[in-house]
Short mmCIF file of C-alpha atoms in Angstrom, two decimals:
data_model
loop_
_atom_site.label_atom_id
_atom_site.label_comp_id
_atom_site.label_asym_id
_atom_site.label_seq_id
_atom_site.Cartn_x
_atom_site.Cartn_y
_atom_site.Cartn_z
CA MET A 1 -65.80 -4.22 184.52
CA LEU A 2 -68.08 -5.83 187.16
CA GLN A 3 -69.03 -8.68 184.80
CA THR A 4 -65.42 -9.27 184.18
CA SER A 5 -64.52 -9.40 187.51
CA LEU A 6 -67.08 -11.98 188.17
CA LEU A 7 -65.90 -14.01 185.15
CA THR A 8 -62.19 -13.93 186.21
CA GLY A 9 -62.87 -14.70 189.97
CA ASN A 10 -64.80 -17.71 188.71
CA LEU A 11 -62.25 -18.92 186.42
CA ILE A 12 -59.59 -18.55 189.02
CA GLY A 13 -61.54 -20.51 191.50
CA TYR A 14 -62.49 -23.19 189.02
CA PHE A 15 -58.71 -24.12 188.07
CA GLN A 16 -57.54 -23.39 191.64
CA PHE A 17 -60.18 -25.75 193.12
CA PRO A 18 -60.42 -28.85 191.08
CA ASP A 19 -62.07 -30.80 193.84
CA PRO A 20 -64.48 -28.29 195.73
CA ASP A 21 -65.09 -30.86 198.56
CA THR A 22 -61.69 -30.30 199.92
CA ILE A 23 -60.36 -27.04 199.97
CA THR A 24 -57.37 -26.38 202.15
CA PRO A 25 -56.84 -23.17 204.16
CA SER A 26 -53.68 -22.36 202.01
CA GLN A 27 -55.54 -22.69 198.72
CA ALA A 28 -58.20 -20.48 200.21
CA HIS A 29 -55.87 -17.69 201.34
CA LEU A 30 -54.00 -18.10 197.90
CA PHE A 31 -57.22 -17.24 196.28
CA TYR A 32 -58.07 -14.39 198.63
CA TRP A 33 -54.57 -12.88 197.80
CA ILE A 34 -55.05 -13.19 194.09
CA LEU A 35 -58.61 -11.60 194.23
CA PHE A 36 -57.18 -8.85 196.51
CA GLY A 37 -54.31 -8.24 193.86
CA VAL A 38 -56.63 -8.08 191.01
CA ALA A 39 -58.79 -5.45 193.03
CA ALA A 40 -55.70 -3.53 194.09
CA GLY A 41 -54.68 -3.30 190.41
CA GLY A 42 -58.13 -2.03 189.26
CA VAL A 43 -57.83 0.74 191.98
CA VAL A 44 -54.31 1.68 190.88
CA VAL A 45 -55.52 1.91 187.19
CA LEU A 46 -58.51 3.80 188.53
CA CYS A 47 -55.97 6.29 190.24
CA LEU A 48 -53.84 6.69 187.39
CA LEU A 49 -56.86 7.96 185.10
CA ARG A 50 -56.63 11.53 184.18
CA LYS A 51 -59.30 14.04 185.28
CA PRO A 52 -61.57 15.14 182.48
CA ALA A 53 -61.62 18.63 181.30
CA GLN A 54 -64.37 20.67 182.92
CA ASP A 55 -66.25 22.51 180.28
CA LEU A 56 -69.87 23.15 181.82
CA SER A 57 -71.15 25.30 178.62
CA THR A 58 -71.03 22.07 176.46
CA SER A 59 -72.19 19.37 178.92
CA SER A 60 -75.48 17.90 179.28
CA TYR A 61 -75.59 19.11 182.98
CA ALA A 62 -75.51 22.82 181.72
CA SER A 63 -78.47 22.22 179.31
CA VAL A 64 -80.58 20.79 182.21
CA ASN A 65 -79.85 23.62 184.70
CA ASP A 66 -78.36 26.70 182.88
CA SER A 67 -78.73 29.13 185.96
CA THR A 68 -76.86 26.79 188.45
CA ALA A 69 -74.18 25.78 185.80
CA SER A 70 -73.52 29.40 184.71
CA SER A 71 -73.01 30.43 188.35
CA ALA A 72 -70.74 27.46 188.96
CA SER A 73 -68.84 28.26 186.12
CA MET A 74 -68.37 31.89 187.48
CA GLY A 75 -66.78 30.60 190.44
CA GLY A 76 -69.81 30.28 192.65
CA LYS A 77 -70.62 27.08 194.40
CA MET A 78 -73.82 25.23 194.40
CA GLY A 79 -75.41 24.71 197.64
CA PRO A 80 -76.61 21.29 198.52
CA LEU A 81 -80.39 21.86 197.90
CA GLU A 82 -79.52 23.41 194.49
CA ALA A 83 -77.27 20.31 193.91
CA ALA A 84 -79.99 18.00 195.05
CA LYS A 85 -82.65 19.82 192.54
CA ALA A 86 -80.23 19.66 189.61
CA THR A 87 -79.73 15.86 190.14
CA PHE A 88 -83.39 15.28 189.96
CA ARG A 89 -83.82 17.45 186.85
CA LEU A 90 -81.19 15.56 185.20
CA LEU A 91 -82.81 12.16 186.45
CA VAL A 92 -85.98 12.99 184.43
CA THR A 93 -84.28 13.64 181.17
CA PRO A 94 -85.00 11.09 178.44
CA LYS A 95 -81.63 9.91 178.25
CA MET A 96 -81.05 9.24 181.89
CA LEU A 97 -84.57 7.43 181.97
CA GLN A 98 -83.22 5.14 179.43
CA LEU A 99 -80.26 4.59 181.38
CA SER A 100 -81.92 3.89 184.65
CA VAL A 101 -83.88 1.07 182.85
CA ILE A 102 -80.64 -0.50 181.65
CA ILE A 103 -79.19 -0.23 185.26
CA MET A 104 -82.19 -1.71 186.82
CA TYR A 105 -82.09 -4.62 184.40
CA SER A 106 -78.47 -5.00 185.12
CA GLY A 107 -78.90 -5.12 188.97
CA LEU A 108 -81.87 -7.52 188.57
CA VAL A 109 -79.71 -10.09 186.37
CA LEU A 110 -76.58 -9.64 188.77
CA THR A 111 -78.86 -10.35 191.74
CA PHE A 112 -79.87 -13.78 190.72
#
């Protein structure tokens, strides 16, 4: 979605500003309002998404931390220290390590 928004903003800017040396304040304000409208539309779509069903017994989280997940499913709440430990246990699973490499690469590409 981030790459799509970069493409959309650049296309709008390319067609709205044919001569980049002279950009009037009214053109700049229109450009900002268009980008704000696109962002607001994305937020509205995000708010209208349905919440996923919470089934901790079949999730990958339960396989990483069975005792904490079973206590959470019984109505108990996880404390901050337990949540941090569970997060780091999840981070070192093979799938999360693969995903973190992809996220780091994506961050590097978008930086430059």
